[in-house]
Tab-separated table of C-alpha atoms and ligand atoms in Angstrom:
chain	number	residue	atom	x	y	z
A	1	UNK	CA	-55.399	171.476	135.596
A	2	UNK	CA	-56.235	174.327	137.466
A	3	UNK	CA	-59.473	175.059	140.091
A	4	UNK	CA	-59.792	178.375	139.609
A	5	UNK	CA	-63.324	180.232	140.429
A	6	UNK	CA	-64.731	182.424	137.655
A	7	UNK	CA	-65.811	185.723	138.249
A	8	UNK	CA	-69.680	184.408	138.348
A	9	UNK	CA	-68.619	182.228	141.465
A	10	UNK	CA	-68.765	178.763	139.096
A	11	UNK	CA	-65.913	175.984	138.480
A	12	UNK	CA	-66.872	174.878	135.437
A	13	UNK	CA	-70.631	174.688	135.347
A	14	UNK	CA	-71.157	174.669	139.420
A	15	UNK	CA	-71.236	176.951	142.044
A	16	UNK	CA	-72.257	180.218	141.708
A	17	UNK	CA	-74.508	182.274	144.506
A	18	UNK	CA	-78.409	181.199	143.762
A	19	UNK	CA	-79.869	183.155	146.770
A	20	UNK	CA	-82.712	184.982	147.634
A	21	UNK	CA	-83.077	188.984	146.952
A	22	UNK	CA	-82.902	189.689	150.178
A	23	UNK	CA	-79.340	188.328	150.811
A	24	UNK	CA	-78.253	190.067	148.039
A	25	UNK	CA	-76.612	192.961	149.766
A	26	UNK	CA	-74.883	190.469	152.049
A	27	UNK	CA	-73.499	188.291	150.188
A	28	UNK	CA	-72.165	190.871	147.124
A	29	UNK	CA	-70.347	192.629	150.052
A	30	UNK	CA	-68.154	189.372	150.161
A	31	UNK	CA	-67.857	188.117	147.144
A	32	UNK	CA	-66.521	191.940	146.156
A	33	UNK	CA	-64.069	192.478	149.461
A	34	UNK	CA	-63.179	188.503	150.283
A	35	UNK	CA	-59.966	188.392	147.982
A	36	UNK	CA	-58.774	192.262	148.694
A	37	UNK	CA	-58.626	191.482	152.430
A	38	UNK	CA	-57.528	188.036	152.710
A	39	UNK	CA	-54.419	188.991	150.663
A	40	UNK	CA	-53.428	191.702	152.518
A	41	UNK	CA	-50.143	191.494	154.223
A	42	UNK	CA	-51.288	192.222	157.667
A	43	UNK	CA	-54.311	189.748	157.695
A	44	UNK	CA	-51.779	187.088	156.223
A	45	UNK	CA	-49.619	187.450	159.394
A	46	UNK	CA	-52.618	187.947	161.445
A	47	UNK	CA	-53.995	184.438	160.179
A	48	UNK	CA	-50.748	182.590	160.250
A	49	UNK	CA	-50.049	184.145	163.761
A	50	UNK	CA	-53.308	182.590	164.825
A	51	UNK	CA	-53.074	179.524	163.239
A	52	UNK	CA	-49.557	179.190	164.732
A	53	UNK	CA	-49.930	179.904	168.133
A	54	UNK	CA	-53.513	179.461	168.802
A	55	UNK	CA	-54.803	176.576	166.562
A	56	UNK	CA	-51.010	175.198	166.844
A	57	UNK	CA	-49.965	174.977	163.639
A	58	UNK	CA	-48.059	173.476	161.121
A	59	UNK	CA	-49.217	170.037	162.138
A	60	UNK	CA	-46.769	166.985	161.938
A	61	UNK	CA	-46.730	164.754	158.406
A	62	UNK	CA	-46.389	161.088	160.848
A	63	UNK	CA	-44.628	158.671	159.062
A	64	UNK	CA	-46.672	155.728	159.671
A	65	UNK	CA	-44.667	152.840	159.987
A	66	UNK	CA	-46.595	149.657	161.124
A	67	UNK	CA	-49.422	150.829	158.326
A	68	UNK	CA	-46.452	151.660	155.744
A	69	UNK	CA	-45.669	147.755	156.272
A	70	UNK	CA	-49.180	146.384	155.939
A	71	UNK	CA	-50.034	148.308	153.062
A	72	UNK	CA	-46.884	148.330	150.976
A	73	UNK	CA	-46.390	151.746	150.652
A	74	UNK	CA	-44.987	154.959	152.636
A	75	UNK	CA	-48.109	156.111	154.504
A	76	UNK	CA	-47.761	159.703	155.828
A	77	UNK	CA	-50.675	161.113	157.777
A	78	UNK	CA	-51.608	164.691	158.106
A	79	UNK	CA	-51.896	165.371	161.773
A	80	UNK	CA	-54.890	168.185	161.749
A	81	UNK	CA	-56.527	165.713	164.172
A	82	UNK	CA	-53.745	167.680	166.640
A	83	UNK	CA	-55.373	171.139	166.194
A	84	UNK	CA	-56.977	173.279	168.544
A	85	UNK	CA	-60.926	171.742	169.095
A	86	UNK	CA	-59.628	168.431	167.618
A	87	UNK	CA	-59.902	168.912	163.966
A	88	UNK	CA	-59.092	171.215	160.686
A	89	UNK	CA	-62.344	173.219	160.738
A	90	UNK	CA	-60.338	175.943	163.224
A	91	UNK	CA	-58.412	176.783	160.519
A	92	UNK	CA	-61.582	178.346	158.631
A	93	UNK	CA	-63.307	179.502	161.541
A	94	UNK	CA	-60.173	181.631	162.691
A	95	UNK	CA	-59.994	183.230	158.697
A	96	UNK	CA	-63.445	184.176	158.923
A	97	UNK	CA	-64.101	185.815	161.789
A	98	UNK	CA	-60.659	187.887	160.794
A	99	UNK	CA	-62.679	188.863	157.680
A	100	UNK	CA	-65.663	189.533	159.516
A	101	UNK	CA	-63.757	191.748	161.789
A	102	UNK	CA	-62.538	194.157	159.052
A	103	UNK	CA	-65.469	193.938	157.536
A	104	UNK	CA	-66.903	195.637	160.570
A	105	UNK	CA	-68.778	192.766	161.701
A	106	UNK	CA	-69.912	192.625	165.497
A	107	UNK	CA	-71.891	189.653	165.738
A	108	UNK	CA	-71.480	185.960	164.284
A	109	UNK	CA	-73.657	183.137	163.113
A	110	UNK	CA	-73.204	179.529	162.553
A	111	UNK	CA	-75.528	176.888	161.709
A	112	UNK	CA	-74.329	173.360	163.241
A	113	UNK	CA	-75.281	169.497	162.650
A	114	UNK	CA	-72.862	167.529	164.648
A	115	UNK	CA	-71.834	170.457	166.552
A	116	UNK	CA	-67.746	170.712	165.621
A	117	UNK	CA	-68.262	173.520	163.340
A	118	UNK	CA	-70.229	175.060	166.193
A	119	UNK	CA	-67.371	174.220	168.851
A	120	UNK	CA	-64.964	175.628	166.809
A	121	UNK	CA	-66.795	179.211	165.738
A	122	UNK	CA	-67.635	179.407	169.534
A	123	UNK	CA	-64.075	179.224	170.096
A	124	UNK	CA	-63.111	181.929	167.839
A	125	UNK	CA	-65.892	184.541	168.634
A	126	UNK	CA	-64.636	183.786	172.920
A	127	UNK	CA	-60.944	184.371	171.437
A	128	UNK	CA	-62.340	187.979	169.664
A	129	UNK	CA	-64.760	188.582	172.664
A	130	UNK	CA	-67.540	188.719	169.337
A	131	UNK	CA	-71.525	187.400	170.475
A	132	UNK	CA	-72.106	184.429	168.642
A	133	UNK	CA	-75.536	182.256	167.442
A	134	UNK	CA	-75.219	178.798	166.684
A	135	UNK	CA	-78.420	177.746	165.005
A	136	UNK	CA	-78.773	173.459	165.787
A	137	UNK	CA	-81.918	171.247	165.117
A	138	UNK	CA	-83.827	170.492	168.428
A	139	UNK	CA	-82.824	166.842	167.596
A	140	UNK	CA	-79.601	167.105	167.163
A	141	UNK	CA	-79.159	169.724	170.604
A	142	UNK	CA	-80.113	166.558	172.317
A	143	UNK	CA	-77.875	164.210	170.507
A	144	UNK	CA	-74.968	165.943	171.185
A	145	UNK	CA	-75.303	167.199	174.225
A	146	UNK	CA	-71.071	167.767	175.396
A	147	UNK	CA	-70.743	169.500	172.194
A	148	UNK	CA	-73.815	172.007	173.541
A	149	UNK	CA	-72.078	172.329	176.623
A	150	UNK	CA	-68.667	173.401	175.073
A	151	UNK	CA	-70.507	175.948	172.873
A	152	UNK	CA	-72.013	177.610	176.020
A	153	UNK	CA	-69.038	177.231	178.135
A	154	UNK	CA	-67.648	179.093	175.399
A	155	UNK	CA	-70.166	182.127	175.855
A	156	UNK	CA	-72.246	181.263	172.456
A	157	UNK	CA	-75.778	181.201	172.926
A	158	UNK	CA	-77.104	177.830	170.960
A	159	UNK	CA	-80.589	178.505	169.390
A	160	UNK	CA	-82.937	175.117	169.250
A	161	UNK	CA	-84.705	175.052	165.617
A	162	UNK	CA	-87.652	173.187	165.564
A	163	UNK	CA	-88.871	173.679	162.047
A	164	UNK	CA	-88.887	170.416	159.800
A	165	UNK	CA	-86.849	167.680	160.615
A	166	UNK	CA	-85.133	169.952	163.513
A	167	UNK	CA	-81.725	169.013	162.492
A	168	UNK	CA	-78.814	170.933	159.991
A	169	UNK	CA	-81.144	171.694	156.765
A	170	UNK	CA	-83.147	173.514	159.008
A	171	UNK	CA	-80.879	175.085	161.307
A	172	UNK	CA	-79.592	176.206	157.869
A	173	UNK	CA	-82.497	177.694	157.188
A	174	UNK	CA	-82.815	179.668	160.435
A	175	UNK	CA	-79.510	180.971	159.502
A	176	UNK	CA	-79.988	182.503	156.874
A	177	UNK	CA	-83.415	183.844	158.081
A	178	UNK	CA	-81.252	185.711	160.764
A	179	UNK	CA	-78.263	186.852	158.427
A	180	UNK	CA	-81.282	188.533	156.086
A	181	UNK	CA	-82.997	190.119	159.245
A	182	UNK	CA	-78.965	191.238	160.410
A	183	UNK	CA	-77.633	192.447	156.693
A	184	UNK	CA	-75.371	195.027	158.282
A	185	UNK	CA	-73.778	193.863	161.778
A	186	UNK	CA	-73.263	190.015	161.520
A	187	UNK	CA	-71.151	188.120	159.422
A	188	UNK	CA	-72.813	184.045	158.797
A	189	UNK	CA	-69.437	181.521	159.339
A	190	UNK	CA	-70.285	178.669	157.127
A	191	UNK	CA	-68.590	175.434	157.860
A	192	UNK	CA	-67.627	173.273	154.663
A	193	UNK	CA	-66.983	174.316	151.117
A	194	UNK	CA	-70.588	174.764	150.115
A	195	UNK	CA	-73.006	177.441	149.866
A	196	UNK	CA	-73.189	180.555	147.274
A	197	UNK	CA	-70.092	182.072	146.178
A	198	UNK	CA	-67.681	183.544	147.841
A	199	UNK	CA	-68.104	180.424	150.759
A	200	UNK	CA	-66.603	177.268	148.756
A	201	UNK	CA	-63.662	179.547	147.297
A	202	UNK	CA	-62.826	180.985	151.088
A	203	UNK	CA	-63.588	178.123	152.482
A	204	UNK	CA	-61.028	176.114	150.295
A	205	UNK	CA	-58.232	179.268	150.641
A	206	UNK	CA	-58.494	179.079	153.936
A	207	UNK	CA	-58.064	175.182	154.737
A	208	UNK	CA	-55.589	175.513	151.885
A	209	UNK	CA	-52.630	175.695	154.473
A	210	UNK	CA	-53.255	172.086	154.826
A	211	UNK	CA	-51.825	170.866	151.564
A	212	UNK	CA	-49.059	173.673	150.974
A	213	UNK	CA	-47.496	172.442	154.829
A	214	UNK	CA	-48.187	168.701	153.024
A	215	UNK	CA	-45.864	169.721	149.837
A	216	UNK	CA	-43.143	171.623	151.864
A	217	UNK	CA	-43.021	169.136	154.615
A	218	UNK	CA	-43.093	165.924	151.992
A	219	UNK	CA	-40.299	167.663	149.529
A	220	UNK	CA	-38.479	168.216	152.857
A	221	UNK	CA	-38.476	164.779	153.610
A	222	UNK	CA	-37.119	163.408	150.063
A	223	UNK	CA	-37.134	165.591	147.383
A	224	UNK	CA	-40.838	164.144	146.147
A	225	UNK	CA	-44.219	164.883	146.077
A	226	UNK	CA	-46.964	162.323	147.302
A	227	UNK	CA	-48.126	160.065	144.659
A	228	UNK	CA	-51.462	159.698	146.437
A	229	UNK	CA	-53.700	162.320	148.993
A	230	UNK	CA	-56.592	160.787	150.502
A	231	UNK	CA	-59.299	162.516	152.511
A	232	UNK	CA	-62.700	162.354	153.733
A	233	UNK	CA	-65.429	163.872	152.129
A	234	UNK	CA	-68.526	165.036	154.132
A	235	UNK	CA	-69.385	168.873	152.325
A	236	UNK	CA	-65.619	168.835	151.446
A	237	UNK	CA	-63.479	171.151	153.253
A	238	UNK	CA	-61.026	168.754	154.068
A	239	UNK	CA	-60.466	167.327	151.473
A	240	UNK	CA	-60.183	170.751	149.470
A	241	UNK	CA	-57.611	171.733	151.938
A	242	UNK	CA	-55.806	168.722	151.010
A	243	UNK	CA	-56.002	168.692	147.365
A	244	UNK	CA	-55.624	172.931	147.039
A	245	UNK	CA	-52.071	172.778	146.021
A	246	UNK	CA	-51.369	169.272	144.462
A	247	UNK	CA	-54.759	169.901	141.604
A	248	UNK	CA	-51.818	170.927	139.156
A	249	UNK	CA	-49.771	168.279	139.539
A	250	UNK	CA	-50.703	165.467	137.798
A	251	UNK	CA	-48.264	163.002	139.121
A	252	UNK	CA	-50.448	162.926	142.410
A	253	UNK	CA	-53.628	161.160	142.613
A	254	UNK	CA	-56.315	162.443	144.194
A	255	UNK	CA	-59.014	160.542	146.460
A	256	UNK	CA	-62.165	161.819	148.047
A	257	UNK	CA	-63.770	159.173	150.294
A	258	UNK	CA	-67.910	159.586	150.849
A	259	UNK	CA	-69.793	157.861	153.505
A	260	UNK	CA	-72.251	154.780	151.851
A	261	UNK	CA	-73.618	154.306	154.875
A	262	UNK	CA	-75.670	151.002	154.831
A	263	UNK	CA	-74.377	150.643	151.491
A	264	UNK	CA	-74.681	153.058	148.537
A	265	UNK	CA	-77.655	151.243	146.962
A	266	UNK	CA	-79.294	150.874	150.424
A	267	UNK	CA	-81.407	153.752	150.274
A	268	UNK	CA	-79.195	154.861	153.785
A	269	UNK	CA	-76.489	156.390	152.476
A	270	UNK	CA	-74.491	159.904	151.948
A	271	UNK	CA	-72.858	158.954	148.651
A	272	UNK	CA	-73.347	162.450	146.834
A	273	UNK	CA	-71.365	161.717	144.182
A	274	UNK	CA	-72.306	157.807	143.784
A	275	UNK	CA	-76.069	159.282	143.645
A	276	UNK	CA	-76.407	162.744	143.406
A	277	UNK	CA	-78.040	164.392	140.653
A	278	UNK	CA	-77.216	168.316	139.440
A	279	UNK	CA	-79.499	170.887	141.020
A	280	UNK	CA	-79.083	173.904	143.484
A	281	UNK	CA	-78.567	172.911	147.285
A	282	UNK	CA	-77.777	176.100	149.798
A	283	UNK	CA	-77.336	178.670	146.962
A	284	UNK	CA	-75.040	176.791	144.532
A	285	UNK	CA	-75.354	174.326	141.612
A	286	UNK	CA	-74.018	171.176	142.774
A	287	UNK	CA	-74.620	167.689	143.018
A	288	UNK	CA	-76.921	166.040	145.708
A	289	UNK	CA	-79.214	163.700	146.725
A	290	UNK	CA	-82.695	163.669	145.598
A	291	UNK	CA	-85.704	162.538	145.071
A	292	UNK	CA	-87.485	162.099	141.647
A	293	UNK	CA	-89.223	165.022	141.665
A	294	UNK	CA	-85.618	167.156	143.413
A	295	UNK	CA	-86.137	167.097	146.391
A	296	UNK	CA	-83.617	166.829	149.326
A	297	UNK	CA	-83.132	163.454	150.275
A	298	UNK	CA	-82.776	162.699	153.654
A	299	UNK	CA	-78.648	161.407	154.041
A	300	UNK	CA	-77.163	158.836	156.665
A	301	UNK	CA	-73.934	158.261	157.864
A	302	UNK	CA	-72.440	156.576	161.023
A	303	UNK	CA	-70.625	160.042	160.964
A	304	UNK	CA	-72.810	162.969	161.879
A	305	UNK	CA	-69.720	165.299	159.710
A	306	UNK	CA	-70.449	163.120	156.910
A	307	UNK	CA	-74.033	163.378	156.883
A	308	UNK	CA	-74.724	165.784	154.748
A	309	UNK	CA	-76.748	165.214	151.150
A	310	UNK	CA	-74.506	167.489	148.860
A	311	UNK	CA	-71.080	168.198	148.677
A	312	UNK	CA	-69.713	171.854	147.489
A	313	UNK	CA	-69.309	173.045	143.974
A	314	UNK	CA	-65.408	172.364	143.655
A	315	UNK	CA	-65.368	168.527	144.382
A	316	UNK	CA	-68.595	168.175	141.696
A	317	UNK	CA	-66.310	170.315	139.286
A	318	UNK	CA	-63.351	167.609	140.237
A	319	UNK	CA	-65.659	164.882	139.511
A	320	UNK	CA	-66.485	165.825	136.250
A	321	UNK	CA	-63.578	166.677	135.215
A	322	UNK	CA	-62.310	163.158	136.224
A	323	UNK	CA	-59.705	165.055	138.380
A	324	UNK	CA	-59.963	163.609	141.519
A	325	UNK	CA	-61.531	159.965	142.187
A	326	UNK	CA	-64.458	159.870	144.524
A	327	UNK	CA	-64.569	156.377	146.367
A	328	UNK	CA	-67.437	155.195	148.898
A	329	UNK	CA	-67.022	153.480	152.084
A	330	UNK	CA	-69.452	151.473	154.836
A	331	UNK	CA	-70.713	152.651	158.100
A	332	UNK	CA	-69.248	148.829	158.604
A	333	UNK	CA	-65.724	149.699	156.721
A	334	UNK	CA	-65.421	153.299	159.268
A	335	UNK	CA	-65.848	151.060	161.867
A	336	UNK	CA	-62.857	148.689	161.042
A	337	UNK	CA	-60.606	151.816	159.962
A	338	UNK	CA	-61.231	153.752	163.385
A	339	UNK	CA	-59.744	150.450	164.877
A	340	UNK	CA	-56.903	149.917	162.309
A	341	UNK	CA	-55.473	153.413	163.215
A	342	UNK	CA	-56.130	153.261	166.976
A	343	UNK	CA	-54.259	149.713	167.141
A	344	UNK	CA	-51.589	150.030	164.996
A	345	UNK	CA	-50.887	153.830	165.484
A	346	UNK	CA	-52.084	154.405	168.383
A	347	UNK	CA	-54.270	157.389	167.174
A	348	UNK	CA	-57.884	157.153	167.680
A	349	UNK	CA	-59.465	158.770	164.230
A	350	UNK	CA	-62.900	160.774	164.458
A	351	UNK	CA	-65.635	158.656	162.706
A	352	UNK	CA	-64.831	161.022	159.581
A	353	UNK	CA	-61.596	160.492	159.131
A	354	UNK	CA	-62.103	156.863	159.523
A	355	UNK	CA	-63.827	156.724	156.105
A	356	UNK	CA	-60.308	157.402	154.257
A	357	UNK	CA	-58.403	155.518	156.519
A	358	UNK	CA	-60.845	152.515	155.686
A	359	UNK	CA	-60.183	153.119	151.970
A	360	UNK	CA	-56.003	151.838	152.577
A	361	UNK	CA	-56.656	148.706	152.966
A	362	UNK	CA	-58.886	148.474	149.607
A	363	UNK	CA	-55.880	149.607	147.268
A	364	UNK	CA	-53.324	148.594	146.062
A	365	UNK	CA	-50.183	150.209	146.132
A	366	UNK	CA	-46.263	149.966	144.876
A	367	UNK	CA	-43.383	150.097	147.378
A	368	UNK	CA	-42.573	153.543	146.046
A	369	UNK	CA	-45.358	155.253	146.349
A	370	UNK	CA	-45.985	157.958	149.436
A	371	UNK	CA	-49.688	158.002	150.317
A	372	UNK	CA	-50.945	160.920	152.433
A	373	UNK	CA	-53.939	160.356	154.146
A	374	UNK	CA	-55.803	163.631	155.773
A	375	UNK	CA	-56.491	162.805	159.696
A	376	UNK	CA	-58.884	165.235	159.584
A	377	UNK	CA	-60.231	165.207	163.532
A	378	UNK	CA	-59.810	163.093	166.426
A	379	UNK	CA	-61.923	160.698	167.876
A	380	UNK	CA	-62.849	161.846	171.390
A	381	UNK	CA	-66.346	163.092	170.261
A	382	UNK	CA	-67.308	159.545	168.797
A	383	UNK	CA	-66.535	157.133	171.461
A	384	UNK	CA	-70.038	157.025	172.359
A	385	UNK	CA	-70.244	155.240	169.042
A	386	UNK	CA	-67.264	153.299	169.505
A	387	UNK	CA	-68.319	151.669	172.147
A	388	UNK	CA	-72.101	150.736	171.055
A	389	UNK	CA	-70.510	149.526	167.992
A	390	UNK	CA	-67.559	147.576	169.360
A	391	UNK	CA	-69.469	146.262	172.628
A	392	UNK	CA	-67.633	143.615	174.600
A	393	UNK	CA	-65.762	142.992	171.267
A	394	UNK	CA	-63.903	146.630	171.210
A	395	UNK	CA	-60.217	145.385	172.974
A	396	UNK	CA	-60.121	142.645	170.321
A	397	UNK	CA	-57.430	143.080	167.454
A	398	UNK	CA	-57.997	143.446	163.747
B	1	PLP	C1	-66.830	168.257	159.934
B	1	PLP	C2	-65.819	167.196	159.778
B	1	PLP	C3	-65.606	166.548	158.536
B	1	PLP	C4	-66.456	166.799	157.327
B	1	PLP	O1	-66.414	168.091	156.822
B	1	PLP	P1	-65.600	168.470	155.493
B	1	PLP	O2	-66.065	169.843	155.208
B	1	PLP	O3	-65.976	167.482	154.437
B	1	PLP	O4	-64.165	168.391	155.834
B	1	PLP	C5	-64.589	165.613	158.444
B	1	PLP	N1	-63.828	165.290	159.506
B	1	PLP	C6	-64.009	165.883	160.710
B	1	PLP	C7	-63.138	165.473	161.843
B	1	PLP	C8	-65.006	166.845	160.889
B	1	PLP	O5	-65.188	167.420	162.095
């Protein structure tokens, strides 16, 4: 099978660019320039200088041994938790703004939840000495306060939004407002493989580089391609990166990991694809979470990356198809996988990442097969969490 976008923005019958007239202008720009510039020759070696030397790429494929022996298999992990700002979403924030630069951007946007995508589009815009807006809900400005911090250390000015629930829907929202009020000097960096088209396909070319170092580096190692790639799922990005290059080879299962939350049935939950119906979230068809009468539901996850009610047009495509296998794991589960990793690796997983590193332990595997597993950020950012959850208990072993 191939993924392939069509020339309406849609894989299969999602995606395409449902906005409103007055981003029109905007967002044609992209969708007719994205794929002339990004394959020129100098932004290629412009991008993979970057991603080189700045972002510190290609990351390690860690043969991990002590989980290799528990689980019966060969489990490789995909080191992007070593990456500049602690996890893969560098990689598309560094493509962007070098589009946004020949496209003779001077000003960037970025609407942030959590506050990594943030981080890491601050970090870019300092790098290309470009002014920079992050847009974050009120609420979530004072939940994560250090992330604030780095933003504004960084030189980005972080707008509260206090419209609605004041968290990423409606910093989304503000977003946009500012991108229609800016049509001409500011180019919007979206985070995740969602919104209209062109986002999910540059989104998903540009964390792409995560599964062509996977092939070269696991043919370099014995001649083979995985025979599983697992990754976390919050809007996708990922997990796109690591399935780009493996989609047209059968031989390799794919596995996309949601957050259930409470429990996918427990009403607290972001299991899009366990739940979600078709309808058009931020601009594309997709699936997501909804109500009876479609509208947004309100998502939970332990992880604020995973938190997110849709997911973005490709993985809804991959579902349907029956491409790739979408699997849901606990708040509960995370927990236990954050503290697999740490104690037997010695890597401490962000919250997301946890999610796929929970699902290991609920397959079952032959002692041929090589499972990648995308360590998609670090944990420094969630030990907050770790230790409310773990309490007096966290030093025990699992
Ligand atoms: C943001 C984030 C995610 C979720 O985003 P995707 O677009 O689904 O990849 C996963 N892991 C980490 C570490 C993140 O920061």
């Amino acid at each position: 099978m191939k993924l392939e976008v069509n020339e309406h923005g849609f894989f299969g019958e999602f995606g395409g660019a449902y906005v409103p007239e007055m981003l029109y202008p905007n967002v044609t720009e992209l969708q007719e320039r994205y794929l002339e510039i990004t394959s020129e020759r100098q932004f290629q070696e412009e991008f993979d200088e970057l991603l080189k030397n700045f972002a510190g790429r290609p990351t390690p494929l860690f043969h991990a041994q002590r989980l290799s022996e528990e689980y019966g298999c060969t489990v490789l992990l995909k080191r992007e938790d070593l990456l500049h700002t602690g996890a893969h979403k560098i990689n598309n924030t560094i493509g962007q703004i070098l589009l946004a630069k020949r496209l003779g951007k001077r000003r960037i946007i970025a609407e942030t939840g959590a506050g990594q995508h943030g981080v890491a589009t601050a970090t870019v815009c300092a790098l290309m000495g470009m002014p920079c807006v992050v847009y974050m809900g009120e609420v979530d400005i004072k939940r994560q306060a250090l992330n604030v911090g780095r933003m504004r250390l960084l030189g980005a000015e972080v707008r509260s939004v206090t419209s609605g629930s004041k968290t990423l829907k409606d910093a989304t929202n503000e977003a946009m407002r500012d991108w229609i009020a800016n049509p001409h000097d500011t180019h919007y960096i979206i985070g995740s493989v969602v919104g209209p088209h062109p986002f999910p396909d540059m989104v998903a070319r540009f964390q792409s580089v995560i599964s062509a170092e996977m092939k070269e580096q696991c043919l370099a190692r014995d001649g083979k391609l995985p025979t599983h790639v697992i990754a976390c799922v919050g809007g996708g990005s990922n997990a796109m990166g690591g399935f780009f290059h493996f989609i047209g080879e059968p031989s390799v299962q794919l596995i996309g990991v949601e957050a259930a939350g409470h429990g996918v049935s427990s009403g607290r939950s972001a299991a899009t694809i366990a739940l979600g119906r078709e309808g058009i979230l931020h601009g594309s068809r997709t699936l997501f979470m909804q109500t009876d009468d479609g509208q947004v539901e309100e998502a939970h996850s332990i992880s604020a990356g995973l938190d997110y009610p849709g997911i973005g047009p490709q993985h809804a495509h991959l579902h349907v198809s029956g491409r790739v296998h979408y699997v849901q794991v606990t708040d509960e589960d995370a927990l236990r996988g954050a503290k697999v990793l740490s104690r037997r690796e010695g890597i401490i997983p962000a919250l997301e990442t946890a999610h796929a590193v929970a699902h290991l332990s609920r397959m079952s595997f032959k002692p041929t097969d090589r499972v990648v597993v995308v360590i998609s950020g670090r944990g420094d950012k969630d030990m907050g969490t770790y230790l409310e959850a773990f309490g007096e208990r966290i030093s025990d072993d699992v």
